Short mmCIF file of C-alpha atoms and ligand atoms in Angstrom, two decimals:
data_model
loop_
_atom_site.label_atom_id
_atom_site.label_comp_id
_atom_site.label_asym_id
_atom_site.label_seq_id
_atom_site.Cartn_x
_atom_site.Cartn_y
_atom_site.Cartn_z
CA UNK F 1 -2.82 12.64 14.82
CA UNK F 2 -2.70 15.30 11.74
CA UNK F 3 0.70 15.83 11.03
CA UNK F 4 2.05 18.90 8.87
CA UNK F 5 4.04 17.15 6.64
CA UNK F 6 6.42 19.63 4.83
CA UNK F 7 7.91 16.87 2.72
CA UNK F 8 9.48 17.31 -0.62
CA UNK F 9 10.23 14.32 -2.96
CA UNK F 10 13.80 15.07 -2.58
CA UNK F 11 13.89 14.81 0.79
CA UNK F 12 11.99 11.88 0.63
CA UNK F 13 13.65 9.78 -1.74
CA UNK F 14 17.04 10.63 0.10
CA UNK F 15 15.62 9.97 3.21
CA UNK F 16 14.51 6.59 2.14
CA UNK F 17 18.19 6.05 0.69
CA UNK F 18 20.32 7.56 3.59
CA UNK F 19 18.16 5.32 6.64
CA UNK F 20 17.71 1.80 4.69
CA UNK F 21 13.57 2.41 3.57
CA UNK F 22 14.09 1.97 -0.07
CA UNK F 23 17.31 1.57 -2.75
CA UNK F 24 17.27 1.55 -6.44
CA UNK F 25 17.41 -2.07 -7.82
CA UNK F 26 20.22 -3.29 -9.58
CA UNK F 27 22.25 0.21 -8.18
CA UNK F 28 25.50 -1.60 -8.45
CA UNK F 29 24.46 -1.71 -12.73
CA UNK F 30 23.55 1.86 -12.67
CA UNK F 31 19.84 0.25 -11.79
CA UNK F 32 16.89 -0.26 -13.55
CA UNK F 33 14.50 2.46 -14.44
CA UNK F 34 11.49 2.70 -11.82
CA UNK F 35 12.54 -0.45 -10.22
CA UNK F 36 12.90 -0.64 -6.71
CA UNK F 37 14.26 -2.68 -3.54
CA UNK F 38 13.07 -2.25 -0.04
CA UNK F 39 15.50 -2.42 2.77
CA UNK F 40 15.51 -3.43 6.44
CA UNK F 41 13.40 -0.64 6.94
CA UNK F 42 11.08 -0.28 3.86
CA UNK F 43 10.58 -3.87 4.29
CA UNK F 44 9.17 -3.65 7.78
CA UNK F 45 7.36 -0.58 6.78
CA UNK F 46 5.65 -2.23 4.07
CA UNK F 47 4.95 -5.50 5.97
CA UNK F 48 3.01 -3.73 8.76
CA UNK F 49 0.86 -1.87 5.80
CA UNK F 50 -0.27 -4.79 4.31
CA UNK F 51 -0.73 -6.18 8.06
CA UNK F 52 -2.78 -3.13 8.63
CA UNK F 53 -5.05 -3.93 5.15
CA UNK F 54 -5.25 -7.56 5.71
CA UNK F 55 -6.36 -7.02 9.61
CA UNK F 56 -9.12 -4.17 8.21
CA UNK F 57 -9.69 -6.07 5.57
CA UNK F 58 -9.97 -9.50 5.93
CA UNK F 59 -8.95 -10.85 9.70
CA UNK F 60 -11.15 -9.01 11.60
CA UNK F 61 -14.40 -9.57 9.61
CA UNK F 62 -16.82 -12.86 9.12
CA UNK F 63 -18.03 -12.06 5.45
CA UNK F 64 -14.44 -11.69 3.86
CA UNK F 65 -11.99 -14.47 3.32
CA UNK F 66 -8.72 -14.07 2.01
CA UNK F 67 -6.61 -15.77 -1.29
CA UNK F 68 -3.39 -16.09 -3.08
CA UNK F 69 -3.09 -16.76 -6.30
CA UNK F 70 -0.71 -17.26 -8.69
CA UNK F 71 1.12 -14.42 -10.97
CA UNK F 72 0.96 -16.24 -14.35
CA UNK F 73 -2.73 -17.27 -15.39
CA UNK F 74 -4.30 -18.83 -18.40
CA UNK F 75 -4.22 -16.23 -21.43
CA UNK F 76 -7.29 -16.80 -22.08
CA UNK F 77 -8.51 -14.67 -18.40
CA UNK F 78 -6.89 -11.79 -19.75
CA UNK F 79 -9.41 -12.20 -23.22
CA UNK F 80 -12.39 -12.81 -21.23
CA UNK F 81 -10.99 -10.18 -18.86
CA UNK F 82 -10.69 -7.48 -22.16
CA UNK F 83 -7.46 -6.97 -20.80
CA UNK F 84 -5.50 -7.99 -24.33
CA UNK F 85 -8.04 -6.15 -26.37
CA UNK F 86 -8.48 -3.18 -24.31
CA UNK F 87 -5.52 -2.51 -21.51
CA UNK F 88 -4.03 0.49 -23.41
CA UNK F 89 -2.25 3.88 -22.70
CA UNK F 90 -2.20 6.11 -26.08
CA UNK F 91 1.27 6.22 -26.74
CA UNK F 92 2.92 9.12 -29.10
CA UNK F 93 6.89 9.47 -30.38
CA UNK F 94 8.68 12.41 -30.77
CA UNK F 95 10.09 12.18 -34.47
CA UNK F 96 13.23 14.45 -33.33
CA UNK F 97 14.57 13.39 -30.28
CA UNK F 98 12.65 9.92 -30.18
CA UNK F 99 11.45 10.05 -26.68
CA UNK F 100 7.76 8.54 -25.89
CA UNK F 101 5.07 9.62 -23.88
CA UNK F 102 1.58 8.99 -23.33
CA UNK F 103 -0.44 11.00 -25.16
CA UNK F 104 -3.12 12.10 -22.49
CA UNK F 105 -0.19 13.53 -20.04
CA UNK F 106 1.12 15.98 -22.47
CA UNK F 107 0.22 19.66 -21.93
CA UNK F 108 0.70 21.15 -25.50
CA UNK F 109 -0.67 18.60 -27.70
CA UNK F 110 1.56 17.57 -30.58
CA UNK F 111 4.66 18.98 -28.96
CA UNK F 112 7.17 17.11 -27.74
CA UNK F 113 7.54 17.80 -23.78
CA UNK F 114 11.13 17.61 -23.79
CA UNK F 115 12.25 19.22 -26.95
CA UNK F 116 9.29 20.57 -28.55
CA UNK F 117 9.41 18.23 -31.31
CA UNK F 118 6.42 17.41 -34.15
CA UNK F 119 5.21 14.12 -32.10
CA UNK F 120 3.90 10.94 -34.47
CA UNK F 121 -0.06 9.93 -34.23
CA UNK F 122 -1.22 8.47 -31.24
CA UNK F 123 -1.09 4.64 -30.53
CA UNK F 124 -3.20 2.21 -28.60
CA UNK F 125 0.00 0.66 -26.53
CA UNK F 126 -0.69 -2.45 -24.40
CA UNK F 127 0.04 -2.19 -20.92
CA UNK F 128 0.63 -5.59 -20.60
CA UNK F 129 4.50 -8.04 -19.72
CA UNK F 130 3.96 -10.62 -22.34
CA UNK F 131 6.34 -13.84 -21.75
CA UNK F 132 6.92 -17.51 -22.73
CA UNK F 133 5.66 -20.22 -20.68
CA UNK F 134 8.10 -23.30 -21.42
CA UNK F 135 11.02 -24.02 -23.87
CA UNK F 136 9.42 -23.39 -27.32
CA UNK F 137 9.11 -19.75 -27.83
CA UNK F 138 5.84 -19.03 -30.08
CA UNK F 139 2.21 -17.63 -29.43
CA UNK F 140 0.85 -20.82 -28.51
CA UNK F 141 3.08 -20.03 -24.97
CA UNK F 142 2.39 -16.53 -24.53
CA UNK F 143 1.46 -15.85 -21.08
CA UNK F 144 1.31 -12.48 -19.33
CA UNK F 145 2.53 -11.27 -15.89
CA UNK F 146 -1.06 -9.94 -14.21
CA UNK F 147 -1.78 -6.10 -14.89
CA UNK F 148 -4.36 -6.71 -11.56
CA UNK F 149 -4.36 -9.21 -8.80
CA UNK F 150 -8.73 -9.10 -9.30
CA UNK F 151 -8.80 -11.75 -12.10
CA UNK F 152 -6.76 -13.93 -9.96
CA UNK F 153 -10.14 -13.52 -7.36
CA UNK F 154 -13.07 -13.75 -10.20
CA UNK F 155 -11.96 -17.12 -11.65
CA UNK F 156 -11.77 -18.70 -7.49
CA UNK F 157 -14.49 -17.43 -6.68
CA UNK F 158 -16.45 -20.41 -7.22
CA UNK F 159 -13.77 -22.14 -5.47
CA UNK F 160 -14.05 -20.25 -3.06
CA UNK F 161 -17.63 -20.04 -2.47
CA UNK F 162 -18.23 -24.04 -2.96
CA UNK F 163 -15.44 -24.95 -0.20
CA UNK F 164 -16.96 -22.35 2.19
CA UNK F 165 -20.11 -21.44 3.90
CA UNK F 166 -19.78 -18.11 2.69
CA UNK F 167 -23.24 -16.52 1.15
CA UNK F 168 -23.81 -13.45 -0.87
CA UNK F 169 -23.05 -10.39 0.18
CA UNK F 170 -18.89 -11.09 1.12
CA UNK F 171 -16.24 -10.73 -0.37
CA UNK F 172 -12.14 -12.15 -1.10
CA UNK F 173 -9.05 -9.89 -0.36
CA UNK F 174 -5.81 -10.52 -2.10
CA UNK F 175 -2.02 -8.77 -2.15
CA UNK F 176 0.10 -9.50 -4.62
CA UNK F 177 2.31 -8.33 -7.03
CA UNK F 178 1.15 -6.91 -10.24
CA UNK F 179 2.87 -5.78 -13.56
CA UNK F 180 2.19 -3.20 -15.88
CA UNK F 181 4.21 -1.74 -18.89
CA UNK F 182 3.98 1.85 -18.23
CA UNK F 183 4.66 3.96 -21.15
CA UNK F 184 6.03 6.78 -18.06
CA UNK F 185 7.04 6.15 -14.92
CA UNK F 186 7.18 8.59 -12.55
CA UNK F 187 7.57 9.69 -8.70
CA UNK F 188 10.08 7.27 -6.85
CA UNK F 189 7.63 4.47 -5.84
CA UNK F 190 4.63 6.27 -7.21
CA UNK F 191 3.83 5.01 -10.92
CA UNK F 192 6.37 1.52 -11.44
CA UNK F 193 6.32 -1.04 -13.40
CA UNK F 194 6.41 -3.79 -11.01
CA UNK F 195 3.80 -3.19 -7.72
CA UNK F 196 2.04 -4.56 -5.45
CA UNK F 197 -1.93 -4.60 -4.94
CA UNK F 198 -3.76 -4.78 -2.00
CA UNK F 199 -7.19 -5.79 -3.45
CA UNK F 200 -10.67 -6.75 -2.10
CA UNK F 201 -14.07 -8.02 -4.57
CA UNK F 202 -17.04 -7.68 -2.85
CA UNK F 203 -19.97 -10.19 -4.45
CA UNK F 204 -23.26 -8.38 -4.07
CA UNK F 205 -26.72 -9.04 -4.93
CA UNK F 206 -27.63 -7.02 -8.53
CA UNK F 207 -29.51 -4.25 -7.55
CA UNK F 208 -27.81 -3.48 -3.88
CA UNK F 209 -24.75 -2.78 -5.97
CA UNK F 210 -25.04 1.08 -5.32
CA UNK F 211 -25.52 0.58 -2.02
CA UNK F 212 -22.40 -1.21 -1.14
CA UNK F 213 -20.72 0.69 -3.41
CA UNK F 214 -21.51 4.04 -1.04
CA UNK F 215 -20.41 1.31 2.29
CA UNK F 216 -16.96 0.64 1.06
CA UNK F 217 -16.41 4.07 -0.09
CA UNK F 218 -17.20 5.25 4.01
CA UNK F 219 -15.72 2.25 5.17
CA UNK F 220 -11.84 3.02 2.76
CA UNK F 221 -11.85 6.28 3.88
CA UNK F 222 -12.50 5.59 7.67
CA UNK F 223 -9.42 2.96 6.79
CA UNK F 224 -7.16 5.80 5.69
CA UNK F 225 -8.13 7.83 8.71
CA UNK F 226 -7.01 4.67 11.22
CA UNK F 227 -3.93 4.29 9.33
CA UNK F 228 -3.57 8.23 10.77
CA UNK F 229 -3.23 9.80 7.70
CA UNK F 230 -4.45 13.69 7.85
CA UNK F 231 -7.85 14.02 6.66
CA UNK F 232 -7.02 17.11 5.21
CA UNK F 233 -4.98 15.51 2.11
CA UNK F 234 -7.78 12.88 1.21
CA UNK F 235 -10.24 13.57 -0.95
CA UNK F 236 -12.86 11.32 -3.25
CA UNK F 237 -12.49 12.15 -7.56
CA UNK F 238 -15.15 10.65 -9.49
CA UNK F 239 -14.42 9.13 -12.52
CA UNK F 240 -16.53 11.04 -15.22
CA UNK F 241 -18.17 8.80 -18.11
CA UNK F 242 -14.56 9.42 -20.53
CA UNK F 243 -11.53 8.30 -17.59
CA UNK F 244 -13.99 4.89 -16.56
CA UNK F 245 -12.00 1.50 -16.92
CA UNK F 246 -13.30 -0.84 -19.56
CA UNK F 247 -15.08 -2.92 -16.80
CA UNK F 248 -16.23 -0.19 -14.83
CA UNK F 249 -19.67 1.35 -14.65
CA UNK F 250 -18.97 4.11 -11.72
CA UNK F 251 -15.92 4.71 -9.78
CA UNK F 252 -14.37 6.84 -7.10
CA UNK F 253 -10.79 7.11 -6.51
CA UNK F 254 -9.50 8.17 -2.87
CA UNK F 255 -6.76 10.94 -4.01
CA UNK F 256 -3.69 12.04 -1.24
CA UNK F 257 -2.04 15.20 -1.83
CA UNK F 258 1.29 13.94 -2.47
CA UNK F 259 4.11 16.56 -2.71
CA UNK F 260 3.40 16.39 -6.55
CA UNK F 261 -0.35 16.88 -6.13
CA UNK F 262 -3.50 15.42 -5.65
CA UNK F 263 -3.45 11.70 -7.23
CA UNK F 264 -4.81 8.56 -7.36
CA UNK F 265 -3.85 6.08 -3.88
CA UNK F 266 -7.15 3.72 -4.62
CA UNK F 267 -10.11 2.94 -6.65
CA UNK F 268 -13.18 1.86 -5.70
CA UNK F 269 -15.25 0.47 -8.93
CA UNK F 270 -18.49 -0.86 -8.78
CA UNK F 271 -17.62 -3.74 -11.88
CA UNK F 272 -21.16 -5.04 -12.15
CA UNK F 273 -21.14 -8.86 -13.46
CA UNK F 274 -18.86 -7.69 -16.54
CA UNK F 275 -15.80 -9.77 -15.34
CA UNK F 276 -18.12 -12.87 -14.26
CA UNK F 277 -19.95 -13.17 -17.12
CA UNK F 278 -16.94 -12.75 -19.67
CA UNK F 279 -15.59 -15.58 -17.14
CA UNK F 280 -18.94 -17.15 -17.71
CA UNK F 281 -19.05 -17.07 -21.52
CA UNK F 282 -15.06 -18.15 -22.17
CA UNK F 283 -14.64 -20.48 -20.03
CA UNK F 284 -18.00 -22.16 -20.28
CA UNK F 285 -18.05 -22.59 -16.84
CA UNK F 286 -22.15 -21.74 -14.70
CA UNK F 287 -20.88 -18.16 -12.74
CA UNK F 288 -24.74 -18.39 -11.22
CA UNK F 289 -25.26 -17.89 -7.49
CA UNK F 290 -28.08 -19.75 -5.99
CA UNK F 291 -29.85 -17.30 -3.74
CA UNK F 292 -31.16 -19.76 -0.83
CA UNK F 293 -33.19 -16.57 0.65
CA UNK F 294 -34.49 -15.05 -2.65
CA UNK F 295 -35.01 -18.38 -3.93
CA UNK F 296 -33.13 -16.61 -7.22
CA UNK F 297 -30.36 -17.49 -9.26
CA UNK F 298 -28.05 -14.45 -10.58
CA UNK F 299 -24.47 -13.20 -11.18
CA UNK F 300 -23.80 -11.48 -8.38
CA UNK F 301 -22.22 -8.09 -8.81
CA UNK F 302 -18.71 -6.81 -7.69
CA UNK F 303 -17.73 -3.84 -5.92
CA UNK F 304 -14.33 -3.45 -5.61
CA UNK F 305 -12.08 -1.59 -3.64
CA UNK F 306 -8.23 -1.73 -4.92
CA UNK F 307 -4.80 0.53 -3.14
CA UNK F 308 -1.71 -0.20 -4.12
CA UNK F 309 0.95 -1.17 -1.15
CA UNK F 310 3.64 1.01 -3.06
CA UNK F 311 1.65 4.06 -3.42
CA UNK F 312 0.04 3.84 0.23
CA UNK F 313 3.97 3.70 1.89
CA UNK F 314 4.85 6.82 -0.53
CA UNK F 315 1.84 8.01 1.18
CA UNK F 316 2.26 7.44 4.87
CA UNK F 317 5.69 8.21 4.10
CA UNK F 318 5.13 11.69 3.51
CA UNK F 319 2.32 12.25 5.36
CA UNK F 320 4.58 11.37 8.14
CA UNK F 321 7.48 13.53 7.36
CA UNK F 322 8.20 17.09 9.41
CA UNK F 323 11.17 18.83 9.55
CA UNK F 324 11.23 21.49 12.53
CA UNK F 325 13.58 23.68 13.61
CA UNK F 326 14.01 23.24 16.95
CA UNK F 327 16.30 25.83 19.35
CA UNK F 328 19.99 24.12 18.64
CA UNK F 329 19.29 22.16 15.75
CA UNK F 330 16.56 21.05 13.13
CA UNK F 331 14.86 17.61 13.96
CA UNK F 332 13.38 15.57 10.79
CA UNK F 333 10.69 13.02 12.43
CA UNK F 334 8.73 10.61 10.67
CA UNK F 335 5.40 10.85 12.84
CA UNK F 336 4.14 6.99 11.77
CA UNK F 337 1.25 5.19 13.45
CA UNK F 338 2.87 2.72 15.99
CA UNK F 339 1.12 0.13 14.50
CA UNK F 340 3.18 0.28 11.33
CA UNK F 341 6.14 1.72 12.19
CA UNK F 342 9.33 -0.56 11.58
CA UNK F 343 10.52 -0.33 15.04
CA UNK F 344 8.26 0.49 17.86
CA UNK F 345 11.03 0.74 20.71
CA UNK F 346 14.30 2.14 20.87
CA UNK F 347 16.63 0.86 23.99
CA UNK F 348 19.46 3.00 25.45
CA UNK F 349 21.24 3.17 28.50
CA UNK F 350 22.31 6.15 29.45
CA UNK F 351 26.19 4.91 29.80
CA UNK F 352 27.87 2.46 29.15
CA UNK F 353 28.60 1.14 32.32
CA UNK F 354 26.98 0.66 35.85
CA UNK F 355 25.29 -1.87 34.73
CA UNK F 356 22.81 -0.01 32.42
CA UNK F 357 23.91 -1.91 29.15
CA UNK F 358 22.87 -5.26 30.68
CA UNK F 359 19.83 -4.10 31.95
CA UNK F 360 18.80 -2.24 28.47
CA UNK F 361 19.89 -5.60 27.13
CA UNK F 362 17.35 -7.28 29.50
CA UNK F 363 14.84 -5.66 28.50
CA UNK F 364 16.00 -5.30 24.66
CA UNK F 365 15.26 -9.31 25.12
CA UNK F 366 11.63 -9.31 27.03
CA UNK F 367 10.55 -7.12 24.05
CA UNK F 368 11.71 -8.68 20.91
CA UNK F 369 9.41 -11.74 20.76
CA UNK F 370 6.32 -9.24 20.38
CA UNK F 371 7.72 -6.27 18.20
CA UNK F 372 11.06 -4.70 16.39
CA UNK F 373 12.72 -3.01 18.88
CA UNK F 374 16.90 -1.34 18.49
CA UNK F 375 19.48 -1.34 21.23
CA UNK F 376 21.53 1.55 20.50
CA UNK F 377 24.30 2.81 23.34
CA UNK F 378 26.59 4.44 20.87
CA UNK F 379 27.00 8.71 21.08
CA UNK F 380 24.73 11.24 23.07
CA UNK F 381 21.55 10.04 24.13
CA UNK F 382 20.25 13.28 22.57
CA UNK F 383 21.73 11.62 19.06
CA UNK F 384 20.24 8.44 19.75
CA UNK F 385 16.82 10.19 20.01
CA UNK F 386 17.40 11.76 16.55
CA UNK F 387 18.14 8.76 15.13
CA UNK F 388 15.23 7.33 16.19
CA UNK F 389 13.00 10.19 15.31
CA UNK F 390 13.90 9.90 12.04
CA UNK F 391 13.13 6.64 11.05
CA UNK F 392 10.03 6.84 13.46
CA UNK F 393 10.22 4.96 16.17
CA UNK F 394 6.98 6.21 18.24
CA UNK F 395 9.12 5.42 21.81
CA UNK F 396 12.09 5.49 23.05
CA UNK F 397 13.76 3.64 26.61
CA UNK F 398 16.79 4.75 28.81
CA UNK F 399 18.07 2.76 31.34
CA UNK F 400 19.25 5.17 34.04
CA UNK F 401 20.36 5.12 37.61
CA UNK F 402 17.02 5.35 38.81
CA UNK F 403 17.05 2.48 36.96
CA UNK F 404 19.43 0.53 38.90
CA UNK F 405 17.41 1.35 42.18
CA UNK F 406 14.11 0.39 41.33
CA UNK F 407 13.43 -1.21 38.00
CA UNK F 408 11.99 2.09 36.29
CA UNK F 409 12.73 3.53 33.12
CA UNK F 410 12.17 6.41 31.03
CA UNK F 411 10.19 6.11 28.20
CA UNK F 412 10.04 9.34 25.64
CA UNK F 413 7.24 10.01 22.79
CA UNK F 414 8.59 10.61 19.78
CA UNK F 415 6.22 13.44 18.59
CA UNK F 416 5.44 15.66 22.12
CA UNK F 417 9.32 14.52 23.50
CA UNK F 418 7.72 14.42 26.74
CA UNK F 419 9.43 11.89 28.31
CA UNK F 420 7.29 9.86 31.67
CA UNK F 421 8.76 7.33 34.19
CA UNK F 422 7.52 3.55 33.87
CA UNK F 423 8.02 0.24 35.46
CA UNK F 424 10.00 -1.81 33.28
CA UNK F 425 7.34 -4.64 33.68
CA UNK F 426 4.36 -1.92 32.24
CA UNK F 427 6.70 -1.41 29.57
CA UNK F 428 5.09 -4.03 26.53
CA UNK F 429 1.49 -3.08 27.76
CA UNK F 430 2.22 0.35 27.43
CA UNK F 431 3.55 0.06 23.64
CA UNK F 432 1.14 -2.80 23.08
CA UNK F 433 -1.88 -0.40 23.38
CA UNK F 434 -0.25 1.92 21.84
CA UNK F 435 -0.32 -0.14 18.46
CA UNK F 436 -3.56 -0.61 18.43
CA UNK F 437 -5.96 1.33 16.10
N1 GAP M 1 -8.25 -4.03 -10.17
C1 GAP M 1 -8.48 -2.65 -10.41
C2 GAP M 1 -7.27 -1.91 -10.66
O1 GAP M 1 -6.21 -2.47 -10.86
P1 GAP M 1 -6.33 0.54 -10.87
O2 GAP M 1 -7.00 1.83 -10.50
O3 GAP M 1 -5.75 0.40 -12.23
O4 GAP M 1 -7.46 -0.56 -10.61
C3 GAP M 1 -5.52 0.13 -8.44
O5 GAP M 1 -5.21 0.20 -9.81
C4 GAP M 1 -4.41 0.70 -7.59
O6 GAP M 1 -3.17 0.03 -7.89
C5 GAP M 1 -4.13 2.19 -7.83
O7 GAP M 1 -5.01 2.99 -7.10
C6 GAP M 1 -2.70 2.30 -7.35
O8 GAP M 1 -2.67 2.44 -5.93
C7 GAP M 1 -2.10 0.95 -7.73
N2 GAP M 1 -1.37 1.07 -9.00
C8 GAP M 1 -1.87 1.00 -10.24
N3 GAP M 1 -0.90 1.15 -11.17
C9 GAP M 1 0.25 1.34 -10.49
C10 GAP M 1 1.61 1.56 -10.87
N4 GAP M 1 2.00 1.59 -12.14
N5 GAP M 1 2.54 1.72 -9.88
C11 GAP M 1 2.17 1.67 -8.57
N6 GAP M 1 0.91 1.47 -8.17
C12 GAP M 1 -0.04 1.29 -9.10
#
């Protein structure tokens, strides 16, 4: 389903406030800058994404297993990693009105974006949350939130490899929150501070490395077209030889033309053994695989393919998002994959009497074990629908006086409003399939 999305960030963002998808954190303090909170929608929302990635991902293939690992790692990962020495934005000051910026996202260079200012000489600035581990505050404790859930994967992977019967190619997913000191923020959920990382390493033979690395770049973007995002606003940007991450010999990002533009929703990198071997050489620890069909020992290579959960619900989010006039009014619809959706079903009767309530209730009750589902009896019906639409829930069910005669119901799509009669016991097979990609 290609959706014309006519969203604008403003709509968006109060959208997301008005319905319960996302809230500033801290609002009650005046909030924190580029700090969010989901709600009881955004949460759902963002569940059923990383569902989605983890079923595409990991559940539903034999060569991929899956990890979690923890936040805070030895310092010395993010050394062998080149993170300490090399994770930098350049960084420039304004000398008159003191704001910073990063230095490559500045149109004029050594003006001041703001107030046109003489900005100060450019900075390598360290992207990454240092802390203390423990009581004693001094550099022997330094430890530092993850800028990337991958490290957590490279230093397991022997782990994982040893206490499985896993053999080269495959690969380990991971989601998990990462952290990174951004010198801007900017766009709602877009560029934060505090994200999460849906993340996959794929451990390759050297020399197939290319090849793998043109398989996952198919095999995301098929991804992005299950998740029913238009294929119209996803495209493929190479990295040219000056925008490559430290570890990084070729990379592709899958870009979505946000309502700010095209930009970045993934990378795929092909890493080679860089972060193995730095493991290899700091830690002292063998990285070699043992090859039982080559007879060969190596380090294999990594291709790896890393979205961001916070960027990919900004992007489903808008993708999803029409506003059409209709004859009487204007209806704003969220036109969301049932399979992530935060509520797949809502329940009305058509009055509140006759018995409809307890029968919507009845069924409000056979559905809820399986999937999220909203009894609502409260105003117009025709309300009810709008209030649906908008947060969008793919169906909707009224309990009529058919109904009451012979256990059908009416069950309405949310994006053709056609509405078709059902038995109330085809009902969950009929959403059910629905959800399925
Ligand atoms: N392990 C490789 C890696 O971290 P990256 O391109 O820096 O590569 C991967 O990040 C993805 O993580 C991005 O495509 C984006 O979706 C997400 N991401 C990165 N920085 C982010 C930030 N500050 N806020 C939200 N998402 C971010």
């Amino acid at each position: 389903m290609a959706t014309q999305s006519n969203a604008t960030m403003d709509k968006l963002i109060s959208l997301c406030r008005r319905r319960g998808f996302i809230f500033q954190s801290s609002e009650i303090y005046g909030g924190l800058n580029a700090c969010y909170d989901y709600g009881p929608l955004g949460v759902e929302l963002k569940r059923n994404i990383k569902d989605f990635w983890w079923n595409w991902m990991v559940s539903r293939r034999s060569d991929i297993v899956g990890l979690d690992a923890s936040i805070l790692m030895a310092p010395r990962v993010w050394e062998a990693s080149g993170h300490v020495a090399g994770f930098t934005d350049p960084l420039v000051d304004c000398k008159v009105c003191k704001h910073r910026f990063r230095a490559d996202m500045i149109a004029e260079a050594g003006k001041c974006p703001d107030c046109g200012g003489a900005l100060t000489d450019i900075r390598q600035f360290n992207l990454m949350f240092k802390t203390f581990m423990g009581p004693v505050e001094d550099s022997a404790s330094v430890v530092y939130l993850r800028p990337e859930t991958a490290q957590g994967i490279y230093v397991n992977y022997k782990n994982v490899l040893d206490s499985s019967r896993l053999k080269v190619p495959f690969g380990i997913g991971q989601i998990g929150k990462a952290f990174r000191n951004e010198i801007t923020t900017e766009n709602f959920i877009f560029r934060t501070r505090e994200f999460e990382q849906m993340e996959m390493q794929y451990f390759v033979q050297p020399g197939s490395d290319m090849e793998w690395f043109e398989y996952w770049k198919t095999d995301r973007q098929a991804y992005y077209m299950a998740l029913g995002i238009n294929p119209d606003k996803v495209r493929f940007h190479e990295h040219g030889k000056d925008e490559l991450a430290h570890y990084a010999t070729a990379a592709f990002d899958i870009q979505y033309e946000f309502p700010f533009g095209w930009k970045e929703l993934e990378g795929i990198h092909n890493r080679t053994d860089f972060d193995l071997k730095r493991h290899q050489e700091h830690s002292g620890k063998d990285m070699a695989y043992f090859d039982e069909v080559t007879r060969e020992r190596y380090i294999p290579y990594i291709i790896e393919a890393s979205a961001g959960a916070d960027r990919t619900l900004l992007c489903v989010l808008s993708d999803a998002f029409e506003e059409q006039e209709l004859e009487k009014d204007t209806r704003t619809v969220l036109h969301f994959h049932p399979a992530i959706a935060p509520i797949k079903v809502g329940i009305f009767p058509l009055v509140k009497k006759d018995g409809m309530p307890e029968m919507a209730h009845k069924i409000e009750a056979t559905l809820k074990p399986h999937f999220p589902v909203f009894y609502d009896e409260s105003g117009a019906v025709g309300r009810r629908y709008r209030r649906q639409d908008e947060i969008g829930t793919p169906f909707c069910v009224t309990v009529d006086t058919e109904s009451l005669q012979n256990e059908t119901v009416t069950i309405r799509d949310r994006d053709s409003m056609q509405q078709e009669r059902l038995k109330i016991d085809e009902l969950f097979h009929f959403v059910y399939r629905k959800m399925q990609v």
